[in-house]
């Protein structure tokens, strides 16, 4: 499917990520744009110790999101998260991400989805975010749903900067900048983020907008 730059904000969006700075890095612009429209935005990450716990809360607040820490080691944790939040849209890592902890979170989410969707009807759509240099174990990340985040790029930068214990300046920040510009070029924007739909009960979303 050809990439789409259209943006229809869902009523609620949940990111389920492996590390406190992942939501900001891979989907921060889109989350900020959703929050700016009044959407309920939740960032879910495994519980962590200080200073990362405080950084996670600060980063989510910059994006306009709530923070939901969960216990990844608990088999029911992701299922309970989905049942409580009932999001229209979920964003997680690619199931074939190059990072093993990213894959673990994506697998936990995909394992929980069938029962939750059958019982509640939510989430409506599930997307995989970008990955390191847009590469997965299966090759380059395909272009699909490309969201223009030019107007909220500074918000994404501020949210990333909240994670002061991490190599944001020398590593993650420059990578986010490069990926944002590359996806933006696809749709004639200064900055953009890309998302790839994942099947929900064997079905892919018809919409090409988020």
Tab-separated table of C-alpha atoms in Angstrom:
chain	number	residue	atom	x	y	z
A	1	UNK	CA	0.000	0.000	0.000
A	2	UNK	CA	1.309	3.451	-0.798
A	3	UNK	CA	2.190	5.751	2.117
A	4	UNK	CA	-0.466	8.096	3.400
A	5	UNK	CA	0.058	11.481	5.013
A	6	UNK	CA	-3.563	11.888	6.082
A	7	UNK	CA	-4.227	12.255	9.799
A	8	UNK	CA	-7.444	11.442	11.561
A	9	UNK	CA	-6.894	11.562	15.306
A	10	UNK	CA	-8.439	8.610	17.145
A	11	UNK	CA	-10.449	9.193	20.278
A	12	UNK	CA	-7.803	7.414	22.311
A	13	UNK	CA	-4.348	6.039	21.609
A	14	UNK	CA	-2.126	3.793	23.701
A	15	UNK	CA	1.552	3.076	23.180
A	16	UNK	CA	2.937	-0.128	24.673
A	17	UNK	CA	6.710	0.145	24.647
A	18	UNK	CA	9.725	-1.556	26.205
A	19	UNK	CA	11.646	1.426	27.594
A	20	UNK	CA	10.757	4.812	29.121
A	21	UNK	CA	12.008	6.805	26.110
A	22	UNK	CA	10.606	4.559	23.367
A	23	UNK	CA	7.240	6.286	23.012
A	24	UNK	CA	8.957	9.644	22.574
A	25	UNK	CA	11.552	8.290	20.158
A	26	UNK	CA	9.322	6.250	17.864
A	27	UNK	CA	5.935	7.970	18.124
A	28	UNK	CA	6.404	11.172	20.117
A	29	UNK	CA	5.295	13.526	17.373
A	30	UNK	CA	2.168	11.528	16.611
A	31	UNK	CA	1.252	11.226	20.287
A	32	UNK	CA	1.706	14.972	20.762
A	33	UNK	CA	-0.424	15.671	17.713
A	34	UNK	CA	-3.161	13.344	18.967
A	35	UNK	CA	-3.085	14.932	22.429
A	36	UNK	CA	-3.322	18.400	20.885
A	37	UNK	CA	-6.624	17.412	19.257
A	38	UNK	CA	-8.063	16.290	22.582
A	39	UNK	CA	-7.449	12.566	22.186
A	40	UNK	CA	-6.776	10.570	25.344
A	41	UNK	CA	-3.143	9.471	25.064
A	42	UNK	CA	-1.511	6.867	27.305
A	43	UNK	CA	2.130	5.796	27.390
A	44	UNK	CA	2.597	2.330	28.891
A	45	UNK	CA	6.077	1.056	29.782
A	46	UNK	CA	7.359	-1.604	32.194
A	47	UNK	CA	7.986	-0.399	35.728
A	48	UNK	CA	11.499	0.899	36.235
A	49	UNK	CA	13.686	2.396	38.915
A	50	UNK	CA	14.871	5.977	39.306
A	51	UNK	CA	15.837	8.111	37.528
A	52	UNK	CA	14.072	6.471	34.616
A	53	UNK	CA	10.694	6.332	36.349
A	54	UNK	CA	10.677	10.105	36.846
A	55	UNK	CA	11.960	10.664	33.313
A	56	UNK	CA	9.136	8.505	31.932
A	57	UNK	CA	6.559	10.613	33.767
A	58	UNK	CA	8.182	13.843	32.614
A	59	UNK	CA	8.420	12.747	28.982
A	60	UNK	CA	4.796	11.624	28.891
A	61	UNK	CA	3.673	14.910	30.441
A	62	UNK	CA	5.475	16.914	27.745
A	63	UNK	CA	3.578	14.941	25.096
A	64	UNK	CA	0.274	15.528	26.869
A	65	UNK	CA	-0.033	11.838	27.757
A	66	UNK	CA	-0.740	9.857	30.884
A	67	UNK	CA	1.787	7.282	32.077
A	68	UNK	CA	0.815	3.667	32.815
A	69	UNK	CA	3.612	1.551	34.343
A	70	UNK	CA	3.011	-2.196	34.073
A	71	UNK	CA	4.741	-5.394	35.176
A	72	UNK	CA	5.990	-7.011	32.001
A	73	UNK	CA	6.971	-10.193	33.859
A	74	UNK	CA	3.327	-10.760	34.810
A	75	UNK	CA	1.507	-12.734	32.130
A	76	UNK	CA	-1.746	-10.836	32.676
A	77	UNK	CA	-0.263	-7.350	32.821
A	78	UNK	CA	-0.674	-6.384	29.166
A	79	UNK	CA	-4.145	-7.923	29.005
A	80	UNK	CA	-5.208	-5.932	32.084
A	81	UNK	CA	-3.716	-2.794	30.535
A	82	UNK	CA	-5.771	-3.217	27.355
A	83	UNK	CA	-8.940	-3.999	29.309
A	84	UNK	CA	-8.545	-0.912	31.486
A	85	UNK	CA	-7.609	1.610	28.796
A	86	UNK	CA	-9.790	0.273	25.928
A	87	UNK	CA	-7.924	2.360	23.328
A	88	UNK	CA	-9.122	2.968	19.793
A	89	UNK	CA	-5.543	2.661	18.519
A	90	UNK	CA	-2.490	0.882	19.928
A	91	UNK	CA	1.101	1.570	18.848
A	92	UNK	CA	3.866	-0.855	19.763
A	93	UNK	CA	7.204	-2.100	18.475
A	94	UNK	CA	7.574	-4.157	15.301
A	95	UNK	CA	7.208	-7.855	16.150
A	96	UNK	CA	10.493	-8.401	14.289
A	97	UNK	CA	12.323	-5.449	15.829
A	98	UNK	CA	16.105	-5.762	16.047
A	99	UNK	CA	15.962	-5.186	19.832
A	100	UNK	CA	15.000	-8.334	21.800
A	101	UNK	CA	13.214	-6.364	24.535
A	102	UNK	CA	11.156	-4.567	21.889
A	103	UNK	CA	10.159	-7.938	20.410
A	104	UNK	CA	9.205	-9.218	23.851
A	105	UNK	CA	6.772	-6.359	24.428
A	106	UNK	CA	5.266	-6.640	20.950
A	107	UNK	CA	4.784	-10.393	21.421
A	108	UNK	CA	3.109	-9.878	24.808
A	109	UNK	CA	0.707	-7.392	23.225
A	110	UNK	CA	-0.095	-9.636	20.270
A	111	UNK	CA	-0.684	-12.572	22.618
A	112	UNK	CA	-3.185	-10.545	24.642
A	113	UNK	CA	-5.068	-9.037	21.695
A	114	UNK	CA	-7.438	-11.808	20.553
A	115	UNK	CA	-9.204	-12.316	23.885
A	116	UNK	CA	-9.411	-8.590	24.620
A	117	UNK	CA	-10.724	-7.629	21.172
A	118	UNK	CA	-13.347	-10.379	21.250
A	119	UNK	CA	-14.561	-9.341	24.711
A	120	UNK	CA	-14.446	-5.540	24.320
A	121	UNK	CA	-14.117	-4.635	20.624
A	122	UNK	CA	-10.978	-2.614	21.408
A	123	UNK	CA	-8.473	-1.716	20.131
A	124	UNK	CA	-9.846	-0.967	16.682
A	125	UNK	CA	-6.420	-0.725	15.066
A	126	UNK	CA	-2.871	-1.724	16.012
A	127	UNK	CA	0.305	-0.310	14.490
A	128	UNK	CA	4.012	-1.023	14.684
A	129	UNK	CA	6.182	2.071	15.029
A	130	UNK	CA	9.605	2.603	13.513
A	131	UNK	CA	12.823	0.894	14.606
A	132	UNK	CA	16.569	1.555	14.701
A	133	UNK	CA	17.442	3.165	11.381
A	134	UNK	CA	14.109	1.832	10.055
A	135	UNK	CA	15.414	-1.746	9.995
A	136	UNK	CA	13.844	-4.944	11.339
A	137	UNK	CA	15.127	-8.509	11.303
A	138	UNK	CA	13.221	-8.911	8.022
A	139	UNK	CA	14.699	-5.843	6.345
A	140	UNK	CA	13.667	-2.187	5.928
A	141	UNK	CA	10.472	-0.922	7.548
A	142	UNK	CA	7.856	-0.496	4.786
A	143	UNK	CA	6.306	2.920	4.276
A	144	UNK	CA	2.599	2.832	5.077
A	145	UNK	CA	0.893	5.358	7.353
A	146	UNK	CA	3.140	8.405	7.448
A	147	UNK	CA	2.023	11.126	9.856
A	148	UNK	CA	3.190	14.718	9.377
A	149	UNK	CA	4.518	15.830	12.764
A	150	UNK	CA	6.280	19.010	11.668
A	151	UNK	CA	4.213	21.312	13.879
A	152	UNK	CA	4.860	19.257	17.032
A	153	UNK	CA	8.482	18.288	16.361
A	154	UNK	CA	9.787	20.636	19.044
A	155	UNK	CA	7.436	18.958	21.524
A	156	UNK	CA	8.924	15.589	20.584
A	157	UNK	CA	12.415	16.988	21.108
A	158	UNK	CA	11.507	18.327	24.555
A	159	UNK	CA	9.967	14.994	25.521
A	160	UNK	CA	13.106	13.141	24.448
A	161	UNK	CA	15.264	15.614	26.351
A	162	UNK	CA	13.404	14.675	29.556
A	163	UNK	CA	15.311	11.377	29.487
A	164	UNK	CA	18.551	12.936	30.666
A	165	UNK	CA	20.052	9.644	31.855
A	166	UNK	CA	20.039	8.293	28.294
A	167	UNK	CA	22.321	9.145	25.324
A	168	UNK	CA	19.772	11.483	23.756
A	169	UNK	CA	22.143	14.202	22.547
A	170	UNK	CA	24.727	11.917	20.976
A	171	UNK	CA	22.627	8.976	19.820
A	172	UNK	CA	18.828	8.865	20.031
A	173	UNK	CA	18.241	12.529	19.248
A	174	UNK	CA	20.264	12.509	16.000
A	175	UNK	CA	18.635	9.235	14.943
A	176	UNK	CA	15.157	10.654	15.567
A	177	UNK	CA	16.108	13.764	13.592
A	178	UNK	CA	17.339	11.716	10.632
A	179	UNK	CA	14.334	9.393	10.582
A	180	UNK	CA	11.903	12.283	10.985
A	181	UNK	CA	13.398	14.109	8.022
A	182	UNK	CA	13.512	10.966	5.853
A	183	UNK	CA	9.852	10.081	6.476
A	184	UNK	CA	8.922	13.727	6.051
A	185	UNK	CA	10.487	13.765	2.596
A	186	UNK	CA	8.082	10.978	1.608
A	187	UNK	CA	5.099	13.265	2.121
A	188	UNK	CA	6.587	16.703	1.482
A	189	UNK	CA	6.816	17.601	5.162
A	190	UNK	CA	9.673	18.761	7.350
A	191	UNK	CA	9.216	15.859	9.778
A	192	UNK	CA	7.047	12.747	9.867
A	193	UNK	CA	6.684	9.373	11.576
A	194	UNK	CA	5.779	6.061	9.953
A	195	UNK	CA	3.527	3.273	11.219
A	196	UNK	CA	2.753	-0.182	9.824
A	197	UNK	CA	-0.602	-1.834	10.634
A	198	UNK	CA	-0.653	-5.182	12.418
A	199	UNK	CA	-3.490	-7.699	12.018
A	200	UNK	CA	-6.250	-7.701	14.617
A	201	UNK	CA	-8.086	-11.052	14.606
A	202	UNK	CA	-6.666	-11.682	11.146
A	203	UNK	CA	-7.855	-8.364	9.719
A	204	UNK	CA	-5.900	-5.268	8.742
A	205	UNK	CA	-7.501	-1.806	9.082
A	206	UNK	CA	-9.019	-0.379	5.926
A	207	UNK	CA	-7.994	3.155	6.892
A	208	UNK	CA	-4.601	4.430	5.786
A	209	UNK	CA	-4.761	7.252	8.316
A	210	UNK	CA	-3.993	6.524	11.940
